[in-house]
Each structure stands twice: as structure tokens, then as C-alpha cells.
PDB file of C-alpha atoms in Angstrom:
ATOM      1  CA  MET A   1     -11.031   3.932 -91.062  1.00  0.00           C
ATOM      2  CA  SER A   2      -7.599   3.176 -92.472  1.00  0.00           C
ATOM      3  CA  ALA A   3      -5.941  -0.238 -92.489  1.00  0.00           C
ATOM      4  CA  VAL A   4      -3.393   0.863 -89.896  1.00  0.00           C
ATOM      5  CA  GLN A   5      -6.106   1.751 -87.403  1.00  0.00           C
ATOM      6  CA  THR A   6      -7.854  -1.550 -88.011  1.00  0.00           C
ATOM      7  CA  ASN A   7      -4.583  -3.404 -87.458  1.00  0.00           C
ATOM      8  CA  ASP A   8      -4.054  -1.464 -84.235  1.00  0.00           C
ATOM      9  CA  TRP A   9      -7.471  -2.566 -82.942  1.00  0.00           C
ATOM     10  CA  ILE A  10      -6.754  -6.166 -83.911  1.00  0.00           C
ATOM     11  CA  ALA A  11      -3.393  -5.962 -82.101  1.00  0.00           C
ATOM     12  CA  LEU A  12      -5.057  -4.475 -78.999  1.00  0.00           C
ATOM     13  CA  LEU A  13      -7.628  -7.263 -78.908  1.00  0.00           C
ATOM     14  CA  GLY A  14      -4.978  -9.908 -79.523  1.00  0.00           C
ATOM     15  CA  TYR A  15      -2.711  -8.603 -76.780  1.00  0.00           C
ATOM     16  CA  TYR A  16      -5.663  -8.353 -74.363  1.00  0.00           C
ATOM     17  CA  VAL A  17      -6.622 -11.997 -74.984  1.00  0.00           C
ATOM     18  CA  ALA A  18      -2.977 -13.131 -74.810  1.00  0.00           C
ATOM     19  CA  ALA A  19      -2.624 -11.323 -71.459  1.00  0.00           C
ATOM     20  CA  ILE A  20      -5.684 -13.137 -70.094  1.00  0.00           C
ATOM     21  CA  VAL A  21      -4.097 -16.433 -71.141  1.00  0.00           C
ATOM     22  CA  SER A  22      -0.835 -15.302 -69.531  1.00  0.00           C
ATOM     23  CA  ALA A  23      -2.632 -14.494 -66.274  1.00  0.00           C
ATOM     24  CA  VAL A  24      -4.375 -17.855 -66.074  1.00  0.00           C
ATOM     25  CA  MET A  25      -1.420 -19.924 -67.317  1.00  0.00           C
ATOM     26  CA  PRO A  26       1.665 -18.521 -65.584  1.00  0.00           C
ATOM     27  CA  TRP A  27       4.141 -20.252 -67.918  1.00  0.00           C
ATOM     28  CA  VAL A  28       2.996 -17.816 -70.652  1.00  0.00           C
ATOM     29  CA  ASN A  29       5.186 -14.816 -69.867  1.00  0.00           C
ATOM     30  CA  ALA A  30       3.515 -11.389 -69.913  1.00  0.00           C
ATOM     31  CA  GLU A  31       6.881  -9.616 -69.935  1.00  0.00           C
ATOM     32  CA  VAL A  32       7.875 -11.340 -73.178  1.00  0.00           C
ATOM     33  CA  LEU A  33       4.453 -10.442 -74.539  1.00  0.00           C
ATOM     34  CA  MET A  34       5.139  -6.772 -73.764  1.00  0.00           C
ATOM     35  CA  LEU A  35       8.598  -6.913 -75.348  1.00  0.00           C
ATOM     36  CA  SER A  36       6.979  -8.203 -78.527  1.00  0.00           C
ATOM     37  CA  ALA A  37       4.670  -5.165 -78.519  1.00  0.00           C
ATOM     38  CA  ILE A  38       7.524  -2.740 -79.197  1.00  0.00           C
ATOM     39  CA  PRO A  39       8.000  -3.656 -82.870  1.00  0.00           C
ATOM     40  CA  VAL A  40       4.230  -4.120 -83.361  1.00  0.00           C
ATOM     41  CA  ALA A  41       3.364  -0.615 -82.188  1.00  0.00           C
ATOM     42  CA  GLY A  42       3.627   1.997 -84.902  1.00  0.00           C
ATOM     43  CA  SER A  43       3.663   4.904 -82.469  1.00  0.00           C
ATOM     44  CA  ARG A  44       4.023   5.731 -78.797  1.00  0.00           C
ATOM     45  CA  ALA A  45       0.259   6.090 -78.493  1.00  0.00           C
ATOM     46  CA  VAL A  46      -0.302   2.586 -79.856  1.00  0.00           C
ATOM     47  CA  LEU A  47       2.408   1.230 -77.534  1.00  0.00           C
ATOM     48  CA  ALA A  48       0.709   2.911 -74.562  1.00  0.00           C
ATOM     49  CA  ALA A  49      -2.610   1.396 -75.637  1.00  0.00           C
ATOM     50  CA  LEU A  50      -0.971  -2.047 -75.891  1.00  0.00           C
ATOM     51  CA  VAL A  51       0.436  -1.645 -72.363  1.00  0.00           C
ATOM     52  CA  LEU A  52      -3.069  -0.797 -71.109  1.00  0.00           C
ATOM     53  CA  ALA A  53      -4.549  -3.764 -72.997  1.00  0.00           C
ATOM     54  CA  VAL A  54      -2.030  -6.171 -71.434  1.00  0.00           C
ATOM     55  CA  THR A  55      -2.596  -4.666 -67.985  1.00  0.00           C
ATOM     56  CA  ALA A  56      -6.369  -5.019 -68.348  1.00  0.00           C
ATOM     57  CA  GLY A  57      -5.942  -8.574 -69.639  1.00  0.00           C
ATOM     58  CA  GLN A  58      -3.731  -9.519 -66.694  1.00  0.00           C
ATOM     59  CA  MET A  59      -6.253  -8.143 -64.198  1.00  0.00           C
ATOM     60  CA  THR A  60      -9.121  -9.873 -66.015  1.00  0.00           C
ATOM     61  CA  GLY A  61      -7.245 -13.177 -65.910  1.00  0.00           C
ATOM     62  CA  LYS A  62      -6.345 -12.857 -62.213  1.00  0.00           C
ATOM     63  CA  THR A  63      -9.982 -12.041 -61.452  1.00  0.00           C
ATOM     64  CA  ILE A  64     -11.057 -15.173 -63.338  1.00  0.00           C
ATOM     65  CA  ALA A  65      -8.554 -17.258 -61.329  1.00  0.00           C
ATOM     66  CA  TYR A  66      -9.821 -15.704 -58.075  1.00  0.00           C
ATOM     67  CA  TRP A  67     -13.471 -16.460 -58.817  1.00  0.00           C
ATOM     68  CA  MET A  68     -12.723 -19.969 -60.051  1.00  0.00           C
ATOM     69  CA  ALA A  69     -10.932 -20.733 -56.774  1.00  0.00           C
ATOM     70  CA  ARG A  70     -13.651 -19.030 -54.740  1.00  0.00           C
ATOM     71  CA  ARG A  71     -16.423 -21.070 -56.347  1.00  0.00           C
ATOM     72  CA  SER A  72     -14.482 -24.317 -56.334  1.00  0.00           C
ATOM     73  CA  CYS A  73     -16.643 -27.145 -55.080  1.00  0.00           C
ATOM     74  CA  CYS A  74     -14.208 -30.015 -55.486  1.00  0.00           C
ATOM     75  CA  GLU A  75     -13.112 -32.128 -52.541  1.00  0.00           C
ATOM     76  CA  ARG A  76      -9.864 -31.026 -50.967  1.00  0.00           C
ATOM     77  CA  SER A  77      -7.399 -33.295 -49.286  1.00  0.00           C
ATOM     78  CA  PRO A  78      -7.313 -33.106 -45.467  1.00  0.00           C
ATOM     79  CA  ARG A  79      -3.850 -31.523 -45.643  1.00  0.00           C
ATOM     80  CA  VAL A  80      -4.978 -28.764 -48.031  1.00  0.00           C
ATOM     81  CA  SER A  81      -8.088 -28.184 -45.910  1.00  0.00           C
ATOM     82  CA  ARG A  82      -5.962 -27.788 -42.759  1.00  0.00           C
ATOM     83  CA  VAL A  83      -3.631 -25.319 -44.478  1.00  0.00           C
ATOM     84  CA  LEU A  84      -6.562 -23.288 -45.841  1.00  0.00           C
ATOM     85  CA  GLU A  85      -8.236 -23.244 -42.419  1.00  0.00           C
ATOM     86  CA  TRP A  86      -5.006 -22.064 -40.777  1.00  0.00           C
ATOM     87  CA  TYR A  87      -4.559 -19.215 -43.284  1.00  0.00           C
ATOM     88  CA  HIS A  88      -8.247 -18.326 -43.122  1.00  0.00           C
ATOM     89  CA  ALA A  89      -8.066 -17.998 -39.325  1.00  0.00           C
ATOM     90  CA  ARG A  90      -4.896 -15.938 -39.595  1.00  0.00           C
ATOM     91  CA  PHE A  91      -6.227 -13.510 -42.189  1.00  0.00           C
ATOM     92  CA  SER A  92      -9.713 -13.300 -40.641  1.00  0.00           C
ATOM     93  CA  GLY A  93      -8.128 -11.948 -37.485  1.00  0.00           C
ATOM     94  CA  GLN A  94      -5.880  -9.573 -39.414  1.00  0.00           C
ATOM     95  CA  PRO A  95      -7.642  -8.452 -42.603  1.00  0.00           C
ATOM     96  CA  ARG A  96      -5.026  -5.769 -43.224  1.00  0.00           C
ATOM     97  CA  ALA A  97      -2.363  -8.472 -43.485  1.00  0.00           C
ATOM     98  CA  ALA A  98      -4.259 -10.080 -46.377  1.00  0.00           C
ATOM     99  CA  VAL A  99      -4.592  -6.720 -48.133  1.00  0.00           C
ATOM    100  CA  ALA A 100      -0.904  -5.941 -47.522  1.00  0.00           C
ATOM    101  CA  MET A 101       0.235  -9.301 -48.902  1.00  0.00           C
ATOM    102  CA  THR A 102      -1.957  -8.885 -51.983  1.00  0.00           C
ATOM    103  CA  PHE A 103      -0.571  -5.380 -52.578  1.00  0.00           C
ATOM    104  CA  VAL A 104       3.056  -6.449 -52.144  1.00  0.00           C
ATOM    105  CA  SER A 105       2.498  -9.454 -54.406  1.00  0.00           C
ATOM    106  CA  ALA A 106       0.947  -7.286 -57.124  1.00  0.00           C
ATOM    107  CA  LEU A 107       3.735  -4.720 -56.800  1.00  0.00           C
ATOM    108  CA  VAL A 108       6.865  -6.893 -56.687  1.00  0.00           C
ATOM    109  CA  GLY A 109       5.652 -10.355 -57.660  1.00  0.00           C
ATOM    110  CA  VAL A 110       6.698 -12.127 -54.431  1.00  0.00           C
ATOM    111  CA  PRO A 111       4.787 -14.228 -53.542  1.00  0.00           C
ATOM    112  CA  PRO A 112       3.581 -14.805 -57.105  1.00  0.00           C
ATOM    113  CA  PHE A 113       0.361 -12.875 -57.730  1.00  0.00           C
ATOM    114  CA  PHE A 114      -1.082 -15.896 -59.543  1.00  0.00           C
ATOM    115  CA  LEU A 115      -0.854 -17.957 -56.345  1.00  0.00           C
ATOM    116  CA  VAL A 116      -2.113 -15.089 -54.187  1.00  0.00           C
ATOM    117  CA  SER A 117      -5.148 -14.692 -56.483  1.00  0.00           C
ATOM    118  CA  ILE A 118      -6.022 -18.372 -56.204  1.00  0.00           C
ATOM    119  CA  ALA A 119      -5.375 -18.457 -52.447  1.00  0.00           C
ATOM    120  CA  ALA A 120      -7.538 -15.368 -51.897  1.00  0.00           C
ATOM    121  CA  GLY A 121     -10.366 -17.034 -53.771  1.00  0.00           C
ATOM    122  CA  ALA A 122      -9.987 -20.328 -51.908  1.00  0.00           C
ATOM    123  CA  LEU A 123      -9.896 -18.465 -48.578  1.00  0.00           C
ATOM    124  CA  ARG A 124     -12.857 -16.336 -49.660  1.00  0.00           C
ATOM    125  CA  VAL A 125     -10.958 -13.135 -48.944  1.00  0.00           C
ATOM    126  CA  ALA A 126     -13.049 -10.102 -49.812  1.00  0.00           C
ATOM    127  CA  ASP A 127     -12.358  -6.427 -49.577  1.00  0.00           C
ATOM    128  CA  ARG A 128     -13.720  -4.727 -46.489  1.00  0.00           C
ATOM    129  CA  LYS A 129     -15.950  -2.292 -48.408  1.00  0.00           C
ATOM    130  CA  SER A 130     -17.940  -4.974 -50.210  1.00  0.00           C
ATOM    131  CA  THR A 131     -18.223  -7.006 -47.003  1.00  0.00           C
ATOM    132  CA  ARG A 132     -19.418  -3.958 -45.099  1.00  0.00           C
ATOM    133  CA  LEU A 133     -21.900  -3.033 -47.832  1.00  0.00           C
ATOM    134  CA  ASN A 134     -23.238  -6.578 -48.039  1.00  0.00           C
ATOM    135  CA  SER A 135     -23.644  -6.888 -44.272  1.00  0.00           C
ATOM    136  CA  SER A 136     -25.446  -3.527 -44.003  1.00  0.00           C
ATOM    137  CA  HIS A 137     -27.692  -4.528 -46.904  1.00  0.00           C
ATOM    138  CA  VAL A 138     -28.629  -7.776 -45.138  1.00  0.00           C
ATOM    139  CA  SER A 139     -29.393  -6.016 -41.854  1.00  0.00           C
ATOM    140  CA  GLU A 140     -31.626  -3.478 -43.608  1.00  0.00           C
ATOM    141  CA  SER A 141     -33.522  -6.181 -45.452  1.00  0.00           C
ATOM    142  CA  ARG A 142     -34.262  -8.020 -42.205  1.00  0.00           C
ATOM    143  CA  MET A 143     -35.898  -4.949 -40.674  1.00  0.00           C
TER     144      MET A 143
END
């Protein structure tokens, strides 16, 4: 393995980790991170790999934020609890609205995907497939 290939792997790992940090701490800008990848990449293939590494890092970080909010056991203020209950009731009745807002947020960034990830975790929003699979699994195990 040549030194260039080793450096490429180190850069991929570094950009992946930096993207996770960027996803969890929104003041670390992923766009600036990607702009810095242009001079680092020695070829178009390496640049494409860096884009994939940052994308995977962003999704890993947002997933971490989602699960941290979902498993949060800290006391919430009465105001925050009321707001969460209101949104939970709204999205429970219209699960497609939650999916649509998540998609729009991921696509255009409004509302910020960071906040949507945390809110989805706090509201315990799950995709319909996993909910359906889990509920069918429970009913079979009770038989």
C-alpha cells in the first residue's frame, strides 16, 4: 500500500469523525468541512469517497442525537412536557406528517434537521415498518 492510499484512508476516517461531531454540535459546519475536502482530495474518486464519508458521518451523528433524546430520562419542565405532549398527539394522529416534516427537513434544512432529530427522539417517533414489525412480533409471541 502506498503512502497516498494510507493518507486517503486517514482523511476518510478523519472526515467521518468530523462529520459526526458536526452532526451532534451544529455550530461545527459540515459545509465548510466539505469545502476543505476539495484541496485534500487528490482525485475525483477520493473526493467522492470524502463526500460519502461526510454523509455517513452526518447520518451517524443525527442517529446518535435521536437515540439520546429518545432514551432521555431527565425531568422536563411542565412547559416542555406540554409542548411535547401536544406534538406527540398531533403526529400520532397523522404519522405521515411526521415523515413529511423529517423528509423536508433533511432535504432543505428547514426546520433544522438537528432539531427534528432530537424532537423525533423525544416524541418517540418511529417509522411505520419497524412499529408494524414489532407489534406483529409481540402478537405472535403471545399466542
